[in-house]
CSV table of C-alpha atoms and ligand atoms in Angstrom, one decimal:
chain,number,residue,atom,x,y,z
A,1,MET,CA,12.4,-10.7,-9.5
A,2,GLN,CA,9.7,-11.3,-12.2
A,3,ILE,CA,6.2,-10.8,-10.9
A,4,THR,CA,3.0,-11.6,-12.8
A,5,LYS,CA,0.3,-9.1,-13.7
A,6,GLU,CA,-1.9,-10.4,-11.0
A,7,GLU,CA,0.9,-10.1,-8.4
A,8,GLU,CA,1.5,-6.6,-9.5
A,9,ALA,CA,-2.1,-5.7,-9.1
A,10,ILE,CA,-2.0,-7.0,-5.5
A,11,LEU,CA,1.1,-4.9,-4.9
A,12,ASN,CA,-0.9,-1.9,-6.1
A,13,GLY,CA,-3.7,-2.5,-3.6
A,14,LYS,CA,-6.3,-4.4,-5.7
A,15,LYS,CA,-6.8,-7.0,-3.0
A,16,GLY,CA,-6.6,-4.6,0.0
A,17,ASN,CA,-4.1,-3.2,2.4
A,18,ALA,CA,-2.9,-6.4,4.1
A,19,ALA,CA,-2.3,-8.2,0.8
A,20,ALA,CA,-0.5,-5.1,-0.7
A,21,LYS,CA,1.8,-4.9,2.4
A,22,SER,CA,2.4,-8.7,2.2
A,23,MET,CA,3.3,-8.6,-1.5
A,24,LYS,CA,5.7,-5.7,-0.7
A,25,ILE,CA,7.5,-7.9,1.9
A,26,LEU,CA,7.7,-10.9,-0.4
A,27,VAL,CA,9.0,-8.9,-3.3
A,28,ALA,CA,11.6,-7.2,-1.1
A,29,LEU,CA,12.7,-10.6,0.3
A,30,GLY,CA,12.9,-12.1,-3.2
A,31,GLU,CA,15.0,-9.2,-4.5
A,32,ILE,CA,17.4,-9.4,-1.5
A,33,TYR,CA,17.9,-13.1,-2.0
A,34,GLY,CA,17.9,-13.2,-5.8
A,35,ALA,CA,14.7,-15.2,-6.2
A,36,LYS,CA,13.4,-15.3,-9.8
A,37,ARG,CA,9.7,-15.7,-8.9
A,38,LEU,CA,7.1,-16.4,-6.3
A,39,ILE,CA,6.0,-20.0,-5.9
A,40,PRO,CA,2.8,-21.3,-4.3
A,41,VAL,CA,3.0,-22.7,-0.7
A,42,SER,CA,0.5,-25.2,0.7
A,43,SER,CA,0.8,-24.2,4.3
A,44,VAL,CA,2.2,-21.6,6.7
A,45,GLN,CA,3.3,-21.8,10.3
A,46,VAL,CA,3.4,-18.4,12.0
A,47,ALA,CA,5.8,-17.7,14.9
A,48,GLY,CA,5.9,-14.5,17.0
A,49,VAL,CA,2.6,-15.2,18.8
A,50,SER,CA,3.5,-14.6,22.4
A,51,TYR,CA,2.7,-11.1,23.7
A,52,ASP,CA,5.9,-11.4,25.7
A,53,ASN,CA,7.8,-11.1,22.4
A,54,LEU,CA,5.4,-9.0,20.4
A,55,GLY,CA,4.6,-6.2,22.9
A,56,ASP,CA,2.1,-3.4,22.1
A,57,ALA,CA,3.8,-2.5,18.8
A,58,GLY,CA,3.4,-6.1,17.5
A,59,LEU,CA,-0.2,-6.3,18.7
A,60,GLU,CA,-1.0,-3.0,16.8
A,61,TYR,CA,0.7,-4.4,13.6
A,62,LEU,CA,-1.4,-7.5,13.8
A,63,ALA,CA,-4.6,-5.6,14.5
A,64,GLU,CA,-4.0,-3.4,11.5
A,65,LEU,CA,-3.4,-6.5,9.2
A,66,ALA,CA,-6.5,-8.2,10.6
A,67,LYS,CA,-8.7,-5.4,9.3
A,68,ASP,CA,-8.7,-6.8,5.7
A,69,GLY,CA,-6.1,-9.7,5.7
A,70,GLN,CA,-7.4,-13.2,5.1
A,71,VAL,CA,-5.1,-16.2,4.8
A,72,LYS,CA,-5.2,-18.2,1.5
A,73,VAL,CA,-3.7,-21.5,2.7
A,74,LEU,CA,-3.8,-23.7,5.9
A,75,THR,CA,-2.1,-21.6,8.5
A,76,THR,CA,-1.2,-22.6,12.1
A,77,LEU,CA,0.3,-20.7,15.0
A,78,ASN,CA,3.3,-21.2,17.2
A,79,PRO,CA,2.9,-21.3,21.0
A,80,ALA,CA,1.5,-18.2,22.7
A,81,GLY,CA,2.6,-16.7,26.0
A,82,MET,CA,0.0,-18.7,28.0
A,83,ASP,CA,-2.4,-21.6,28.0
A,84,LEU,CA,-5.4,-19.9,26.3
A,85,GLN,CA,-8.0,-21.6,28.5
A,86,ASN,CA,-6.1,-22.4,31.7
A,87,TRP,CA,-3.7,-19.4,32.1
A,88,ARG,CA,-4.6,-18.7,35.7
A,89,ASN,CA,-3.5,-22.2,36.7
A,90,LEU,CA,0.0,-21.4,35.3
A,91,GLY,CA,0.3,-18.1,37.3
A,92,ILE,CA,0.0,-15.8,34.2
A,93,PRO,CA,-0.8,-12.2,35.2
A,94,PRO,CA,-4.4,-11.1,34.1
A,95,GLU,CA,-3.0,-8.0,32.4
A,96,PHE,CA,-0.8,-10.2,30.2
A,97,ALA,CA,-3.7,-12.5,29.5
A,98,VAL,CA,-5.9,-9.6,28.2
A,99,LYS,CA,-3.1,-8.6,25.7
A,100,GLN,CA,-2.4,-12.2,24.7
A,101,GLU,CA,-6.1,-12.8,24.0
A,102,LYS,CA,-6.2,-9.7,21.7
A,103,VAL,CA,-3.2,-11.2,19.8
A,104,ILE,CA,-5.1,-14.5,19.3
A,105,GLU,CA,-8.3,-12.6,18.3
A,106,ALA,CA,-6.4,-10.8,15.6
A,107,PHE,CA,-4.9,-14.0,14.2
A,108,SER,CA,-8.4,-15.6,14.3
A,109,ARG,CA,-9.9,-12.8,12.3
A,110,MET,CA,-7.3,-13.5,9.6
A,111,GLY,CA,-8.6,-17.1,9.3
A,112,ILE,CA,-5.7,-18.7,11.1
A,113,LEU,CA,-6.2,-21.9,13.2
A,114,THR,CA,-5.5,-20.7,16.7
A,115,THR,CA,-4.2,-24.0,18.0
A,116,CYS,CA,-0.8,-22.8,19.2
A,117,THR,CA,1.9,-25.4,18.8
A,118,CYS,CA,5.5,-25.8,17.6
A,119,THR,CA,4.6,-29.4,16.4
A,120,PRO,CA,1.9,-28.5,13.8
A,121,TYR,CA,2.9,-31.7,11.9
A,122,LEU,CA,1.5,-33.8,14.8
A,123,ILE,CA,-1.9,-32.2,14.6
A,124,GLY,CA,-2.9,-31.9,11.0
A,125,ASN,CA,-0.5,-29.4,9.3
A,126,LEU,CA,1.6,-32.1,7.7
A,127,PRO,CA,3.1,-31.3,4.3
A,128,ARG,CA,4.3,-34.1,2.0
A,129,PHE,CA,7.7,-34.8,0.6
A,130,GLY,CA,8.8,-32.0,-1.8
A,131,GLU,CA,5.9,-29.7,-1.0
A,132,HIS,CA,6.7,-26.0,-0.6
A,133,VAL,CA,5.6,-24.3,2.6
A,134,ALA,CA,6.5,-21.2,4.5
A,135,TRP,CA,7.1,-21.9,8.2
A,136,SER,CA,8.6,-19.8,10.9
A,137,GLU,CA,9.5,-21.9,13.9
A,138,SER,CA,13.1,-23.1,14.0
A,139,SER,CA,12.5,-26.7,15.2
A,140,ALA,CA,9.4,-27.2,13.0
A,141,VAL,CA,11.2,-25.7,10.0
A,142,THR,CA,14.1,-28.1,10.6
A,143,PHE,CA,11.8,-31.1,11.1
A,144,VAL,CA,9.8,-30.6,7.9
A,145,ASN,CA,12.9,-29.9,5.8
A,146,SER,CA,14.9,-32.8,7.1
A,147,VAL,CA,12.5,-35.5,8.4
A,148,ILE,CA,9.6,-34.9,5.9
A,149,GLY,CA,11.5,-33.5,3.0
A,150,ALA,CA,9.1,-30.6,2.5
A,151,ARG,CA,10.8,-27.3,1.6
A,152,THR,CA,10.9,-24.1,3.5
A,153,ASN,CA,13.2,-21.3,4.5
A,154,ARG,CA,13.3,-20.2,8.2
A,155,GLU,CA,10.7,-17.4,7.9
A,156,GLY,CA,10.3,-14.6,10.3
A,157,GLY,CA,6.8,-13.9,11.7
A,158,PRO,CA,6.0,-11.1,9.2
A,159,SER,CA,7.3,-13.0,6.2
A,160,ALA,CA,5.3,-16.1,7.1
A,161,LEU,CA,2.2,-14.0,7.6
A,162,ALA,CA,2.8,-12.4,4.2
A,163,ALA,CA,3.1,-15.8,2.6
A,164,ALA,CA,-0.2,-16.8,4.2
A,165,PHE,CA,-2.0,-13.8,2.8
A,166,ILE,CA,-0.7,-14.3,-0.7
A,167,GLY,CA,-0.3,-18.1,-0.7
A,168,LYS,CA,3.1,-17.7,-2.1
A,169,THR,CA,6.8,-17.3,-1.2
A,170,PRO,CA,9.9,-16.2,-3.1
A,171,GLU,CA,11.8,-19.2,-4.5
A,172,TYR,CA,15.3,-19.0,-3.0
A,173,GLY,CA,17.3,-20.8,-0.3
A,174,LEU,CA,16.0,-24.2,0.8
A,175,HIS,CA,13.2,-24.2,-1.8
A,176,LEU,CA,15.9,-25.0,-4.4
A,177,ALA,CA,17.4,-28.5,-4.6
A,178,GLU,CA,21.0,-27.2,-5.0
A,179,ASN,CA,20.8,-25.5,-1.6
A,180,ARG,CA,19.8,-28.6,0.2
A,181,LYS,CA,23.0,-30.5,-0.3
A,182,PRO,CA,25.0,-31.4,2.9
A,183,ASP,CA,28.2,-29.5,3.5
A,184,ILE,CA,29.9,-31.3,6.4
A,185,GLN,CA,29.8,-34.9,7.7
A,186,PHE,CA,29.5,-36.0,11.3
A,187,LYS,CA,30.4,-39.6,12.1
A,188,VAL,CA,28.6,-40.5,15.3
A,189,GLU,CA,30.5,-43.1,17.3
A,190,ALA,CA,28.9,-42.3,20.6
A,191,LYS,CA,25.9,-44.3,21.7
A,192,VAL,CA,23.0,-41.9,21.0
A,193,GLU,CA,19.8,-43.5,22.3
A,194,SER,CA,17.7,-41.4,24.6
A,195,LEU,CA,15.7,-38.2,23.9
A,196,PRO,CA,18.3,-36.0,25.7
A,197,ASP,CA,21.1,-37.8,23.9
A,198,PHE,CA,19.6,-36.6,20.6
A,199,GLY,CA,19.4,-33.0,22.1
A,200,ALA,CA,23.0,-33.1,23.3
A,201,LEU,CA,24.1,-34.4,19.9
A,202,GLY,CA,22.2,-31.5,18.3
A,203,TYR,CA,24.1,-29.2,20.5
A,204,PHE,CA,27.5,-30.5,19.4
A,205,ILE,CA,26.6,-30.8,15.7
A,206,GLY,CA,24.9,-27.4,15.6
A,207,LYS,CA,28.0,-25.7,17.2
A,208,LYS,CA,30.4,-27.3,14.8
A,209,ALA,CA,28.2,-27.0,11.7
A,210,GLU,CA,28.2,-23.2,12.0
A,211,GLY,CA,25.6,-22.3,9.3
A,212,LYS,CA,26.2,-25.5,7.3
A,213,ILE,CA,24.0,-28.5,6.5
A,214,PRO,CA,25.2,-31.6,8.4
A,215,TYR,CA,25.2,-35.1,7.0
A,216,ILE,CA,25.2,-37.5,9.9
A,217,THR,CA,26.2,-41.2,9.9
A,218,GLY,CA,26.2,-43.8,12.7
A,219,ILE,CA,22.7,-43.1,14.1
A,220,LYS,CA,20.9,-46.4,14.5
A,221,GLY,CA,17.4,-45.4,15.6
A,222,GLY,CA,15.4,-42.3,16.2
A,223,ASP,CA,11.7,-42.1,16.3
A,224,VAL,CA,9.7,-38.9,15.6
A,225,ASP,CA,10.1,-37.7,19.1
A,226,LYS,CA,13.8,-38.0,19.1
A,227,LEU,CA,14.1,-36.4,15.6
A,228,LYS,CA,11.9,-33.5,16.7
A,229,SER,CA,14.2,-33.0,19.7
A,230,PHE,CA,17.3,-33.1,17.5
A,231,SER,CA,15.6,-30.7,15.0
A,232,GLY,CA,15.1,-28.2,17.8
A,233,SER,CA,18.6,-28.5,19.2
A,234,VAL,CA,20.8,-28.6,16.0
A,235,VAL,CA,19.3,-25.4,14.5
A,236,THR,CA,19.3,-23.6,17.9
A,237,TYR,CA,23.0,-24.2,18.3
A,238,GLY,CA,24.0,-23.1,14.8
A,239,SER,CA,23.3,-25.4,11.8
A,240,LYS,CA,21.1,-24.4,8.9
A,241,PRO,CA,17.5,-25.5,9.4
A,242,MET,CA,18.2,-28.8,7.6
A,243,PHE,CA,20.1,-32.0,8.2
A,244,HIS,CA,20.5,-35.4,6.6
A,245,ILE,CA,20.9,-38.7,8.6
A,246,GLU,CA,22.0,-41.7,6.6
A,247,GLY,CA,19.3,-44.3,6.4
A,248,ILE,CA,16.8,-42.2,8.2
A,249,THR,CA,15.9,-38.9,6.5
A,250,PRO,CA,14.5,-39.0,2.9
A,251,GLU,CA,17.0,-36.9,1.0
A,252,ALA,CA,20.2,-38.3,2.6
A,253,SER,CA,20.6,-40.9,-0.2
A,254,LEU,CA,20.3,-38.2,-2.9
A,255,TYR,CA,23.6,-36.6,-2.1
A,256,GLU,CA,27.3,-37.6,-1.9
A,257,LYS,CA,28.7,-37.6,1.6
A,258,PRO,CA,30.8,-34.5,2.2
A,259,GLY,CA,34.5,-35.0,2.4
A,260,GLU,CA,35.1,-32.9,5.5
A,261,SER,CA,34.1,-34.9,8.6
A,262,ILE,CA,34.1,-34.6,12.3
A,263,VAL,CA,33.8,-37.6,14.7
A,264,VAL,CA,31.4,-37.5,17.6
A,265,GLY,CA,32.6,-39.9,20.3
A,266,GLU,CA,31.5,-40.5,23.9
A,267,LYS,CA,33.8,-37.7,25.1
A,268,GLU,CA,32.1,-35.1,22.8
A,269,LEU,CA,28.6,-36.2,23.9
A,270,LYS,CA,29.6,-36.1,27.5
A,271,GLU,CA,31.1,-32.6,27.1
A,272,SER,CA,27.9,-31.5,25.4
A,273,TYR,CA,25.9,-32.6,28.4
A,274,GLN,CA,28.2,-30.8,30.7
A,275,ALA,CA,27.8,-27.6,28.8
A,276,LEU,CA,24.0,-27.8,29.1
A,277,ASN,CA,24.0,-28.6,32.8
A,278,ASP,CA,24.7,-25.7,35.1
A,279,ALA,CA,21.9,-25.9,37.6
A,280,GLY,CA,22.7,-27.2,41.1
A,281,VAL,CA,20.9,-30.1,42.6
A,282,GLU,CA,17.9,-28.0,43.9
A,283,ILE,CA,15.2,-27.9,41.2
A,284,ASP,CA,12.1,-25.6,41.3
A,285,PHE,CA,10.7,-26.1,37.8
A,286,VAL,CA,10.4,-29.1,35.5
A,287,SER,CA,9.2,-28.5,32.0
A,288,LEU,CA,8.6,-31.3,29.5
A,289,GLY,CA,7.5,-30.8,25.9
A,290,CYS,CA,10.0,-28.8,23.9
A,291,PRO,CA,9.1,-29.2,21.1
A,292,HIS,CA,5.6,-29.9,22.3
A,293,CYS,CA,4.9,-33.4,23.7
A,294,SER,CA,3.4,-36.1,21.5
A,295,ILE,CA,0.7,-38.4,22.9
A,296,LYS,CA,3.4,-41.1,23.2
A,297,GLU,CA,5.5,-38.9,25.4
A,298,ILE,CA,2.5,-37.9,27.6
A,299,ALA,CA,1.7,-41.6,28.1
A,300,GLU,CA,5.3,-42.1,29.3
A,301,ILE,CA,5.0,-39.2,31.7
A,302,ALA,CA,1.7,-40.5,33.1
A,303,GLY,CA,3.2,-44.0,33.4
A,304,TYR,CA,6.0,-42.6,35.6
A,305,LEU,CA,3.8,-40.4,37.7
A,306,ASP,CA,1.1,-42.9,38.4
A,307,GLY,CA,0.7,-43.0,42.2
A,308,LYS,CA,3.4,-40.4,42.9
A,309,ARG,CA,3.3,-36.8,44.1
A,310,ILE,CA,5.2,-33.8,42.8
A,311,ASN,CA,7.3,-32.1,45.5
A,312,PRO,CA,5.4,-29.0,46.7
A,313,LYS,CA,8.4,-26.8,46.0
A,314,VAL,CA,8.4,-27.8,42.3
A,315,GLU,CA,6.2,-26.7,39.4
A,316,LEU,CA,5.8,-29.3,36.7
A,317,TRP,CA,4.6,-28.3,33.2
A,318,VAL,CA,3.7,-30.7,30.4
A,319,ALA,CA,3.6,-28.5,27.3
A,320,THR,CA,1.6,-29.8,24.4
A,321,ALA,CA,-0.9,-28.9,21.7
A,322,ARG,CA,-4.5,-28.7,22.8
A,323,PRO,CA,-5.7,-31.5,20.4
A,324,THR,CA,-3.0,-33.8,21.9
A,325,LYS,CA,-4.2,-32.9,25.4
A,326,LEU,CA,-7.8,-33.9,24.4
A,327,MET,CA,-6.4,-37.4,23.5
A,328,SER,CA,-4.6,-37.4,26.8
A,329,ASP,CA,-7.9,-36.5,28.6
A,330,GLU,CA,-9.7,-39.4,26.9
A,331,ARG,CA,-7.0,-42.0,27.8
A,332,GLY,CA,-6.9,-40.8,31.4
A,333,TYR,CA,-3.3,-39.6,31.3
A,334,THR,CA,-4.3,-36.0,32.2
A,335,LYS,CA,-6.0,-37.2,35.4
A,336,VAL,CA,-2.9,-39.2,36.4
A,337,ILE,CA,-0.6,-36.2,35.8
A,338,GLU,CA,-2.8,-33.7,37.5
A,339,ASN,CA,-3.5,-36.0,40.5
A,340,ALA,CA,0.3,-36.1,40.9
A,341,GLY,CA,0.3,-32.3,41.0
A,342,GLY,CA,1.5,-31.7,37.4
A,343,LYS,CA,0.1,-29.0,35.2
A,344,PHE,CA,-0.7,-29.0,31.5
A,345,ALA,CA,0.6,-26.0,29.6
A,346,CYS,CA,-1.3,-26.2,26.3
A,347,ASP,CA,-0.7,-23.5,23.6
A,348,THR,CA,2.5,-22.3,25.3
A,349,CYS,CA,5.9,-23.4,26.7
A,350,MET,CA,8.5,-22.4,29.2
A,351,VAL,CA,10.3,-20.2,26.7
A,352,VAL,CA,7.5,-18.0,25.3
A,353,ALA,CA,5.6,-17.7,28.6
A,354,PRO,CA,6.5,-14.6,30.7
A,355,LEU,CA,8.5,-16.5,33.3
A,356,LYS,CA,11.6,-14.3,33.9
A,357,GLY,CA,12.5,-14.2,37.6
A,358,ARG,CA,9.9,-16.8,38.6
A,359,PHE,CA,12.1,-19.9,38.7
A,360,LYS,CA,15.8,-20.5,39.2
A,361,ASN,CA,16.7,-24.1,38.3
A,362,ILE,CA,14.9,-25.9,35.5
A,363,ALA,CA,15.1,-29.6,34.6
A,364,THR,CA,14.1,-30.4,31.0
A,365,THR,CA,14.5,-33.0,28.3
A,366,SER,CA,15.2,-30.3,25.8
A,367,ALA,CA,18.6,-29.0,24.7
A,368,LYS,CA,16.9,-26.2,22.8
A,369,GLY,CA,14.9,-25.3,26.0
A,370,CYS,CA,18.2,-25.0,27.9
A,371,TYR,CA,19.5,-22.4,25.4
A,372,TYR,CA,16.4,-20.2,25.7
A,373,CYS,CA,15.8,-20.7,29.5
A,374,HIS,CA,19.4,-19.4,30.0
A,375,GLY,CA,19.1,-16.5,27.6
A,376,LYS,CA,15.6,-15.3,27.9
A,377,ASN,CA,14.4,-16.5,31.3
A,378,LYS,CA,17.7,-16.4,33.2
A,379,MET,CA,17.4,-19.9,34.6
A,380,ASN,CA,20.0,-22.5,35.2
A,381,THR,CA,19.4,-25.8,33.5
A,382,LYS,CA,19.6,-29.6,33.9
A,383,LEU,CA,19.2,-31.7,30.8
A,384,GLY,CA,18.0,-35.3,31.3
A,385,SER,CA,15.5,-38.0,30.3
A,386,PHE,CA,11.8,-38.0,31.2
A,387,GLN,CA,12.6,-40.3,34.1
A,388,GLN,CA,15.4,-38.1,35.5
A,389,CYS,CA,13.3,-34.9,35.2
A,390,LEU,CA,10.2,-36.5,36.8
A,391,ASP,CA,12.4,-37.9,39.5
A,392,ALA,CA,13.6,-34.4,40.2
A,393,ALA,CA,10.0,-33.1,40.2
A,394,VAL,CA,9.1,-35.7,42.8
A,395,LYS,CA,12.2,-35.2,45.0
A,396,GLY,CA,12.8,-31.5,44.4
A,397,LYS,CA,16.4,-32.5,43.7
A,398,TRP,CA,18.4,-33.7,40.8
A,399,SER,CA,19.9,-37.1,41.5
B,401,LIG,FE1,8.4,-25.2,21.0
B,401,LIG,FE2,8.8,-23.5,22.9
B,401,LIG,FE3,10.5,-25.4,22.5
B,401,LIG,S1,8.0,-23.1,20.9
B,401,LIG,S2,10.4,-25.9,20.4
B,401,LIG,S3,8.4,-25.7,23.2
B,401,LIG,S4,11.0,-23.3,22.9
């Protein structure tokens, strides 16, 4: 990979230790993937924020970088392992909270915005079509590539941080137009309407796409909330972090439909639901907001819960970004949800919080959430609509 004189000087330590380390990571990545050069990025999203995933080794690594590392572009953080203000209410152990706060302090010293969310595009980190960014959260990466048409590879935490310190990333993979073409077509004949329908569809397509870019036809609607749910699910279950939907996503019309095609009928959708539903009827945890809830989704939750009570055996989390919660406070939705016994989980979610062993059966609207709740937190799952999940929260049972 060709590097400029200035980039070489950074590599040799002219701009300090963190910048030199970062340049080394970017050059190594560029050489592995055959990039010709580094290109500027306009924003970065850093994953790997929860102390539950980082541990002490990760914390030390960040503290070292924070000594002289300063981000060069708008940089936001993925969810942390706890609500940074209200962690006690979520039952997070104090010893965990101390470590998590140190992680956030390190990121803050680097100049990163410490609003922790996987939907940064809903709170001000919104690239435009064609812009190069370096993001590292799978649902967010898939959303900006596909729904917005910005360009990013699926970065790891360290490579995203390196891009933030340098303001550049190696030009390979999804930064190049030729790698954004669809490989396989999915003809959707099933009725795909609700939020969990989009998640279940993502499950099916992700599994069948196996590292390819899907081109999807037959989808009639799909607002931002459904597309963010689909983005989380399709990549989790196996596609590249990019998809095209005919008539909906901005790059779909730029490419020929791939010849190879798979039909998704009612049977396939039903089987996808069945694969994601292994909890019994007893529910002890309901978590909504994976990816993090929009204000529209919070309004829907409050509308359902108005005047109801959550079953005392159930914990309900509404996971969202803190700025979205502030809007919810102002509109009175927070009060309605908390009066019903629900809890807001800002800055975090049911996957990155240290919940292993605490709950057995979760109800959620998120197919992505089902995957990680099974794998990481050892829960059984029910996938359903807001109404079905909230109904389970009130009754303590899945109907
Ligand atoms: Fe976001 Fe956590 Fe889901 S990071 S996409 S809410 S697993």
